Amino acid sequence: MSAVSDDFELSSKAAQGDRRAFSTLVRRHEARIRAFLVRTAGRDAADDLAQETFLRAWRNAGRFRGTGSYASWLLAIAWHVFLDASKRQRAELGRRRVLDSAPASSAGDPLAKMDVERLMAALDPEERACLALCLGQGCSHGEAAEILGVPLGTLKSRVARATAKCRALMDAK
Amino acid sequence: MDEKFCDLAALLRDTQRPADEAFVNDIEWLIELDIALERRRSATYRRWAVDLGSACAIGCVAFVLAGDASATQAAPPMVLASLLAATAVPILWLLT
């Protein structure tokens, strides 16, 4: 059985209230979701947002139709959770970008980690999400566009813009 | 793909790691809590529905009894409403 159809079966069981099936899905996908959120929202906020993502996935398990991969469905939820949290925080703290600050790398090398942190901090949240999906998660442009809910052209231009910004920063070093 | 882009891709690429059991346990606990809260919420809504039904039934019956006219002469919708409410209350009690 393929991983996608296996995920669909587990999700269907979760929709009927099978908590063990949902735990298997969490175990299978948590690393991916947390890595995406670390890149997009920063290390401090990532775990809370990941918990919220899985809670929403549990509540809406019946909505997963199995047309795409379960990971893509979860990443789309994670992106919306991040956007909602950003909106809430902006409302509370005016224009201070708390969630946007200091996204961190999961790489072990502290020097590389600092580079990634600096690079990602220089980008807009949308650009970070594009790079995190296309370069970090290995998603195709089409997949990433679907996850973020933007047209393919927008996604491609964001990736190009983010890459150009990163290159400029790397050249400036 | 140039060297700088390869460097960037290598920096951003997420490494595979085993599942974090502590995180999985946290999610399991959160779901348990969510289910418990949902049960409590629906129990509260049911109770409100029963209370509202009881109040309506009592109110309608009292209105009919307090009227000068007998039940047969009372406005038919009012009699019907009181009968419906009086029937709904025991059913709601049974459902809770």
PDB file of N, CA, C and O in Angstrom, chain A residues 40-96:
ATOM      1  N   THR A  40       9.321  29.282   8.927  1.00  0.00           N
ATOM      2  CA  THR A  40       8.371  30.352   8.614  1.00  0.00           C
ATOM      3  C   THR A  40       8.108  31.275   9.801  1.00  0.00           C
ATOM      4  O   THR A  40       8.068  32.485   9.658  1.00  0.00           O
ATOM      5  N   ALA A  41       7.934  30.669  10.993  1.00  0.00           N
ATOM      6  CA  ALA A  41       7.503  31.459  12.150  1.00  0.00           C
ATOM      7  C   ALA A  41       8.609  31.664  13.181  1.00  0.00           C
ATOM      8  O   ALA A  41       8.448  32.486  14.082  1.00  0.00           O
ATOM      9  N   GLY A  42       9.691  30.916  13.067  1.00  0.00           N
ATOM     10  CA  GLY A  42      10.744  31.008  14.079  1.00  0.00           C
ATOM     11  C   GLY A  42      10.628  29.883  15.084  1.00  0.00           C
ATOM     12  O   GLY A  42       9.549  29.321  15.285  1.00  0.00           O
ATOM     13  N   ARG A  43      11.748  29.548  15.708  1.00  0.00           N
ATOM     14  CA  ARG A  43      11.804  28.379  16.589  1.00  0.00           C
ATOM     15  C   ARG A  43      10.877  28.504  17.808  1.00  0.00           C
ATOM     16  O   ARG A  43      10.248  27.540  18.221  1.00  0.00           O
ATOM     17  N   ASP A  44      10.777  29.728  18.356  1.00  0.00           N
ATOM     18  CA  ASP A  44       9.984  29.911  19.583  1.00  0.00           C
ATOM     19  C   ASP A  44       8.505  29.608  19.371  1.00  0.00           C
ATOM     20  O   ASP A  44       7.852  29.039  20.238  1.00  0.00           O
ATOM     21  N   ALA A  45       7.997  30.031  18.227  1.00  0.00           N
ATOM     22  CA  ALA A  45       6.551  29.882  17.994  1.00  0.00           C
ATOM     23  C   ALA A  45       6.205  28.558  17.325  1.00  0.00           C
ATOM     24  O   ALA A  45       5.041  28.134  17.352  1.00  0.00           O
ATOM     25  N   ALA A  46       7.207  27.887  16.759  1.00  0.00           N
ATOM     26  CA  ALA A  46       6.925  26.739  15.886  1.00  0.00           C
ATOM     27  C   ALA A  46       6.159  25.609  16.576  1.00  0.00           C
ATOM     28  O   ALA A  46       5.197  25.083  16.012  1.00  0.00           O
ATOM     29  N   ASP A  47       6.550  25.253  17.788  1.00  0.00           N
ATOM     30  CA  ASP A  47       5.908  24.100  18.430  1.00  0.00           C
ATOM     31  C   ASP A  47       4.441  24.364  18.769  1.00  0.00           C
ATOM     32  O   ASP A  47       3.592  23.491  18.588  1.00  0.00           O
ATOM     33  N   ASP A  48       4.157  25.577  19.247  1.00  0.00           N
ATOM     34  CA  ASP A  48       2.759  25.923  19.547  1.00  0.00           C
ATOM     35  C   ASP A  48       1.912  25.876  18.282  1.00  0.00           C
ATOM     36  O   ASP A  48       0.788  25.366  18.289  1.00  0.00           O
ATOM     37  N   LEU A  49       2.475  26.426  17.217  1.00  0.00           N
ATOM     38  CA  LEU A  49       1.723  26.448  15.950  1.00  0.00           C
ATOM     39  C   LEU A  49       1.554  25.024  15.413  1.00  0.00           C
ATOM     40  O   LEU A  49       0.509  24.692  14.842  1.00  0.00           O
ATOM     41  N   ALA A  50       2.567  24.187  15.611  1.00  0.00           N
ATOM     42  CA  ALA A  50       2.470  22.795  15.149  1.00  0.00           C
ATOM     43  C   ALA A  50       1.370  22.061  15.927  1.00  0.00           C
ATOM     44  O   ALA A  50       0.592  21.290  15.350  1.00  0.00           O
ATOM     45  N   GLN A  51       1.279  22.314  17.227  1.00  0.00           N
ATOM     46  CA  GLN A  51       0.215  21.696  18.032  1.00  0.00           C
ATOM     47  C   GLN A  51      -1.153  22.128  17.529  1.00  0.00           C
ATOM     48  O   GLN A  51      -2.061  21.315  17.378  1.00  0.00           O
ATOM     49  N   GLU A  52      -1.277  23.425  17.269  1.00  0.00           N
ATOM     50  CA  GLU A  52      -2.548  23.959  16.756  1.00  0.00           C
ATOM     51  C   GLU A  52      -2.882  23.331  15.398  1.00  0.00           C
ATOM     52  O   GLU A  52      -4.041  22.993  15.125  1.00  0.00           O
ATOM     53  N   THR A  53      -1.838  23.143  14.582  1.00  0.00           N
ATOM     54  CA  THR A  53      -2.034  22.531  13.259  1.00  0.00           C
ATOM     55  C   THR A  53      -2.613  21.128  13.393  1.00  0.00           C
ATOM     56  O   THR A  53      -3.601  20.776  12.731  1.00  0.00           O
ATOM     57  N   PHE A  54      -2.021  20.320  14.278  1.00  0.00           N
ATOM     58  CA  PHE A  54      -2.495  18.939  14.416  1.00  0.00           C
ATOM     59  C   PHE A  54      -3.886  18.879  15.069  1.00  0.00           C
ATOM     60  O   PHE A  54      -4.673  18.002  14.741  1.00  0.00           O
ATOM     61  N   LEU A  55      -4.153  19.822  15.941  1.00  0.00           N
ATOM     62  CA  LEU A  55      -5.487  19.864  16.558  1.00  0.00           C
ATOM     63  C   LEU A  55      -6.550  20.181  15.495  1.00  0.00           C
ATOM     64  O   LEU A  55      -7.608  19.555  15.456  1.00  0.00           O
ATOM     65  N   ARG A  56      -6.229  21.141  14.621  1.00  0.00           N
ATOM     66  CA  ARG A  56      -7.171  21.465  13.537  1.00  0.00           C
ATOM     67  C   ARG A  56      -7.317  20.276  12.592  1.00  0.00           C
ATOM     68  O   ARG A  56      -8.411  20.011  12.090  1.00  0.00           O
ATOM     69  N   ALA A  57      -6.195  19.587  12.348  1.00  0.00           N
ATOM     70  CA  ALA A  57      -6.252  18.417  11.453  1.00  0.00           C
ATOM     71  C   ALA A  57      -7.151  17.341  12.056  1.00  0.00           C
ATOM     72  O   ALA A  57      -7.908  16.683  11.343  1.00  0.00           O
ATOM     73  N   TRP A  58      -7.092  17.165  13.385  1.00  0.00           N
ATOM     74  CA  TRP A  58      -7.938  16.179  14.071  1.00  0.00           C
ATOM     75  C   TRP A  58      -9.415  16.563  13.952  1.00  0.00           C
ATOM     76  O   TRP A  58     -10.255  15.741  13.610  1.00  0.00           O
ATOM     77  N   ARG A  59      -9.704  17.849  14.215  1.00  0.00           N
ATOM     78  CA  ARG A  59     -11.093  18.303  14.173  1.00  0.00           C
ATOM     79  C   ARG A  59     -11.680  18.228  12.760  1.00  0.00           C
ATOM     80  O   ARG A  59     -12.882  18.084  12.602  1.00  0.00           O
ATOM     81  N   ASN A  60     -10.806  18.403  11.760  1.00  0.00           N
ATOM     82  CA  ASN A  60     -11.299  18.429  10.374  1.00  0.00           C
ATOM     83  C   ASN A  60     -10.863  17.197   9.589  1.00  0.00           C
ATOM     84  O   ASN A  60     -10.770  17.251   8.359  1.00  0.00           O
ATOM     85  N   ALA A  61     -10.583  16.106  10.295  1.00  0.00           N
ATOM     86  CA  ALA A  61     -10.058  14.904   9.619  1.00  0.00           C
ATOM     87  C   ALA A  61     -10.977  14.442   8.489  1.00  0.00           C
ATOM     88  O   ALA A  61     -10.501  13.951   7.464  1.00  0.00           O
ATOM     89  N   GLY A  62     -12.268  14.612   8.659  1.00  0.00           N
ATOM     90  CA  GLY A  62     -13.223  14.171   7.641  1.00  0.00           C
ATOM     91  C   GLY A  62     -13.133  14.962   6.343  1.00  0.00           C
ATOM     92  O   GLY A  62     -13.657  14.538   5.314  1.00  0.00           O
ATOM     93  N   ARG A  63     -12.469  16.112   6.388  1.00  0.00           N
ATOM     94  CA  ARG A  63     -12.401  16.961   5.192  1.00  0.00           C
ATOM     95  C   ARG A  63     -11.279  16.545   4.241  1.00  0.00           C
ATOM     96  O   ARG A  63     -11.210  17.029   3.117  1.00  0.00           O
ATOM     97  N   PHE A  64     -10.349  15.700   4.723  1.00  0.00           N
ATOM     98  CA  PHE A  64      -9.256  15.267   3.841  1.00  0.00           C
ATOM     99  C   PHE A  64      -9.815  14.229   2.878  1.00  0.00           C
ATOM    100  O   PHE A  64     -10.261  13.160   3.284  1.00  0.00           O
ATOM    101  N   ARG A  65      -9.791  14.563   1.582  1.00  0.00           N
ATOM    102  CA  ARG A  65     -10.427  13.711   0.569  1.00  0.00           C
ATOM    103  C   ARG A  65      -9.430  12.747  -0.085  1.00  0.00           C
ATOM    104  O   ARG A  65      -9.818  11.923  -0.898  1.00  0.00           O
ATOM    105  N   GLY A  66      -8.157  12.930   0.188  1.00  0.00           N
ATOM    106  CA  GLY A  66      -7.164  12.029  -0.395  1.00  0.00           C
ATOM    107  C   GLY A  66      -6.795  12.372  -1.823  1.00  0.00           C
ATOM    108  O   GLY A  66      -6.161  11.570  -2.510  1.00  0.00           O
ATOM    109  N   THR A  67      -7.177  13.582  -2.279  1.00  0.00           N
ATOM    110  CA  THR A  67      -6.835  13.957  -3.655  1.00  0.00           C
ATOM    111  C   THR A  67      -5.347  14.327  -3.769  1.00  0.00           C
ATOM    112  O   THR A  67      -4.718  14.020  -4.763  1.00  0.00           O
ATOM    113  N   GLY A  68      -4.810  14.970  -2.749  1.00  0.00           N
ATOM    114  CA  GLY A  68      -3.368  15.261  -2.720  1.00  0.00           C
ATOM    115  C   GLY A  68      -2.731  14.452  -1.605  1.00  0.00           C
ATOM    116  O   GLY A  68      -3.376  13.538  -1.064  1.00  0.00           O
ATOM    117  N   SER A  69      -1.499  14.790  -1.260  1.00  0.00           N
ATOM    118  CA  SER A  69      -0.862  14.047  -0.162  1.00  0.00           C
ATOM    119  C   SER A  69      -1.322  14.625   1.180  1.00  0.00           C
ATOM    120  O   SER A  69      -1.695  15.795   1.271  1.00  0.00           O
ATOM    121  N   TYR A  70      -1.270  13.774   2.209  1.00  0.00           N
ATOM    122  CA  TYR A  70      -1.668  14.222   3.546  1.00  0.00           C
ATOM    123  C   TYR A  70      -0.697  15.295   4.041  1.00  0.00           C
ATOM    124  O   TYR A  70      -1.114  16.259   4.708  1.00  0.00           O
ATOM    125  N   ALA A  71       0.597  15.145   3.684  1.00  0.00           N
ATOM    126  CA  ALA A  71       1.600  16.141   4.115  1.00  0.00           C
ATOM    127  C   ALA A  71       1.265  17.518   3.555  1.00  0.00           C
ATOM    128  O   ALA A  71       1.359  18.523   4.270  1.00  0.00           O
ATOM    129  N   SER A  72       0.855  17.572   2.291  1.00  0.00           N
ATOM    130  CA  SER A  72       0.496  18.864   1.682  1.00  0.00           C
ATOM    131  C   SER A  72      -0.714  19.462   2.385  1.00  0.00           C
ATOM    132  O   SER A  72      -0.772  20.679   2.621  1.00  0.00           O
ATOM    133  N   TRP A  73      -1.686  18.604   2.714  1.00  0.00           N
ATOM    134  CA  TRP A  73      -2.891  19.077   3.407  1.00  0.00           C
ATOM    135  C   TRP A  73      -2.512  19.671   4.762  1.00  0.00           C
ATOM    136  O   TRP A  73      -2.977  20.743   5.146  1.00  0.00           O
ATOM    137  N   LEU A  74      -1.616  18.974   5.476  1.00  0.00           N
ATOM    138  CA  LEU A  74      -1.164  19.460   6.786  1.00  0.00           C
ATOM    139  C   LEU A  74      -0.380  20.765   6.652  1.00  0.00           C
ATOM    140  O   LEU A  74      -0.545  21.680   7.467  1.00  0.00           O
ATOM    141  N   LEU A  75       0.480  20.831   5.624  1.00  0.00           N
ATOM    142  CA  LEU A  75       1.276  22.054   5.427  1.00  0.00           C
ATOM    143  C   LEU A  75       0.366  23.251   5.142  1.00  0.00           C
ATOM    144  O   LEU A  75       0.633  24.358   5.606  1.00  0.00           O
ATOM    145  N   ALA A  76      -0.719  23.012   4.398  1.00  0.00           N
ATOM    146  CA  ALA A  76      -1.671  24.097   4.128  1.00  0.00           C
ATOM    147  C   ALA A  76      -2.328  24.553   5.431  1.00  0.00           C
ATOM    148  O   ALA A  76      -2.499  25.754   5.665  1.00  0.00           O
ATOM    149  N   ILE A  77      -2.676  23.601   6.287  1.00  0.00           N
ATOM    150  CA  ILE A  77      -3.257  23.972   7.593  1.00  0.00           C
ATOM    151  C   ILE A  77      -2.228  24.765   8.394  1.00  0.00           C
ATOM    152  O   ILE A  77      -2.545  25.795   8.991  1.00  0.00           O
ATOM    153  N   ALA A  78      -0.976  24.280   8.393  1.00  0.00           N
ATOM    154  CA  ALA A  78       0.088  24.957   9.154  1.00  0.00           C
ATOM    155  C   ALA A  78       0.253  26.398   8.676  1.00  0.00           C
ATOM    156  O   ALA A  78       0.420  27.317   9.487  1.00  0.00           O
ATOM    157  N   TRP A  79       0.190  26.596   7.368  1.00  0.00           N
ATOM    158  CA  TRP A  79       0.325  27.951   6.819  1.00  0.00           C
ATOM    159  C   TRP A  79      -0.811  28.844   7.301  1.00  0.00           C
ATOM    160  O   TRP A  79      -0.611  29.987   7.700  1.00  0.00           O
ATOM    161  N   HIS A  80      -2.035  28.313   7.302  1.00  0.00           N
ATOM    162  CA  HIS A  80      -3.181  29.105   7.766  1.00  0.00           C
ATOM    163  C   HIS A  80      -3.101  29.375   9.268  1.00  0.00           C
ATOM    164  O   HIS A  80      -3.471  30.456   9.723  1.00  0.00           O
ATOM    165  N   VAL A  81      -2.613  28.393  10.012  1.00  0.00           N
ATOM    166  CA  VAL A  81      -2.429  28.598  11.457  1.00  0.00           C
ATOM    167  C   VAL A  81      -1.424  29.726  11.680  1.00  0.00           C
ATOM    168  O   VAL A  81      -1.637  30.609  12.520  1.00  0.00           O
ATOM    169  N   PHE A  82      -0.348  29.720  10.900  1.00  0.00           N
ATOM    170  CA  PHE A  82       0.661  30.782  11.013  1.00  0.00           C
ATOM    171  C   PHE A  82       0.060  32.148  10.671  1.00  0.00           C
ATOM    172  O   PHE A  82       0.274  33.126  11.385  1.00  0.00           O
ATOM    173  N   LEU A  83      -0.720  32.195   9.577  1.00  0.00           N
ATOM    174  CA  LEU A  83      -1.324  33.479   9.171  1.00  0.00           C
ATOM    175  C   LEU A  83      -2.281  33.987  10.249  1.00  0.00           C
ATOM    176  O   LEU A  83      -2.274  35.171  10.585  1.00  0.00           O
ATOM    177  N   ASP A  84      -3.087  33.077  10.814  1.00  0.00           N
ATOM    178  CA  ASP A  84      -4.031  33.475  11.870  1.00  0.00           C
ATOM    179  C   ASP A  84      -3.278  34.011  13.088  1.00  0.00           C
ATOM    180  O   ASP A  84      -3.665  35.016  13.676  1.00  0.00           O
ATOM    181  N   ALA A  85      -2.201  33.299  13.465  1.00  0.00           N
ATOM    182  CA  ALA A  85      -1.419  33.718  14.634  1.00  0.00           C
ATOM    183  C   ALA A  85      -0.765  35.072  14.386  1.00  0.00           C
ATOM    184  O   ALA A  85      -0.731  35.928  15.275  1.00  0.00           O
ATOM    185  N   SER A  86      -0.272  35.281  13.169  1.00  0.00           N
ATOM    186  CA  SER A  86       0.356  36.568  12.829  1.00  0.00           C
ATOM    187  C   SER A  86      -0.664  37.685  12.930  1.00  0.00           C
ATOM    188  O   SER A  86      -0.379  38.758  13.452  1.00  0.00           O
ATOM    189  N   LYS A  87      -1.860  37.402  12.410  1.00  0.00           N
ATOM    190  CA  LYS A  87      -2.934  38.406  12.427  1.00  0.00           C
ATOM    191  C   LYS A  87      -3.292  38.763  13.870  1.00  0.00           C
ATOM    192  O   LYS A  87      -3.425  39.924  14.222  1.00  0.00           O
ATOM    193  N   ARG A  88      -3.433  37.712  14.696  1.00  0.00           N
ATOM    194  CA  ARG A  88      -3.771  37.940  16.118  1.00  0.00           C
ATOM    195  C   ARG A  88      -2.706  38.788  16.791  1.00  0.00           C
ATOM    196  O   ARG A  88      -2.991  39.731  17.503  1.00  0.00           O
ATOM    197  N   GLN A  89      -1.446  38.404  16.519  1.00  0.00           N
ATOM    198  CA  GLN A  89      -0.344  39.093  17.186  1.00  0.00           C
ATOM    199  C   GLN A  89      -0.216  40.547  16.712  1.00  0.00           C
ATOM    200  O   GLN A  89       0.061  41.433  17.503  1.00  0.00           O
ATOM    201  N   ARG A  90      -0.458  40.739  15.411  1.00  0.00           N
ATOM    202  CA  ARG A  90      -0.409  42.111  14.881  1.00  0.00           C
ATOM    203  C   ARG A  90      -1.492  42.956  15.519  1.00  0.00           C
ATOM    204  O   ARG A  90      -1.283  44.119  15.835  1.00  0.00           O
ATOM    205  N   ALA A  91      -2.663  42.338  15.708  1.00  0.00           N
ATOM    206  CA  ALA A  91      -3.767  43.076  16.333  1.00  0.00           C
ATOM    207  C   ALA A  91      -3.413  43.447  17.766  1.00  0.00           C
ATOM    208  O   ALA A  91      -3.754  44.527  18.237  1.00  0.00           O
ATOM    209  N   GLU A  92      -2.711  42.536  18.456  1.00  0.00           N
ATOM    210  CA  GLU A  92      -2.369  42.793  19.856  1.00  0.00           C
ATOM    211  C   GLU A  92      -1.217  43.782  19.990  1.00  0.00           C
ATOM    212  O   GLU A  92      -1.197  44.623  20.870  1.00  0.00           O
ATOM    213  N   LEU A  93      -0.249  43.659  19.142  1.00  0.00           N
ATOM    214  CA  LEU A  93       0.975  44.440  19.331  1.00  0.00           C
ATOM    215  C   LEU A  93       1.216  45.480  18.245  1.00  0.00           C
ATOM    216  O   LEU A  93       2.339  45.884  18.010  1.00  0.00           O
ATOM    217  N   GLY A  94       0.149  45.885  17.582  1.00  0.00           N
ATOM    218  CA  GLY A  94       0.328  46.853  16.513  1.00  0.00           C
ATOM    219  C   GLY A  94       1.130  46.232  15.390  1.00  0.00           C
ATOM    220  O   GLY A  94       0.906  45.098  15.038  1.00  0.00           O
ATOM    221  N   ARG A  95       2.068  46.956  14.858  1.00  0.00           N
ATOM    222  CA  ARG A  95       2.811  46.456  13.702  1.00  0.00           C
ATOM    223  C   ARG A  95       4.111  45.746  14.092  1.00  0.00           C
ATOM    224  O   ARG A  95       4.922  45.443  13.233  1.00  0.00           O
ATOM    225  N   ARG A  96       4.305  45.479  15.390  1.00  0.00           N
ATOM    226  CA  ARG A  96       5.551  44.795  15.786  1.00  0.00           C
ATOM    227  C   ARG A  96       5.520  43.374  15.271  1.00  0.00           C
ATOM    228  O   ARG A  96       4.543  42.657  15.445  1.00  0.00           O
TER     229      ARG A  96
END
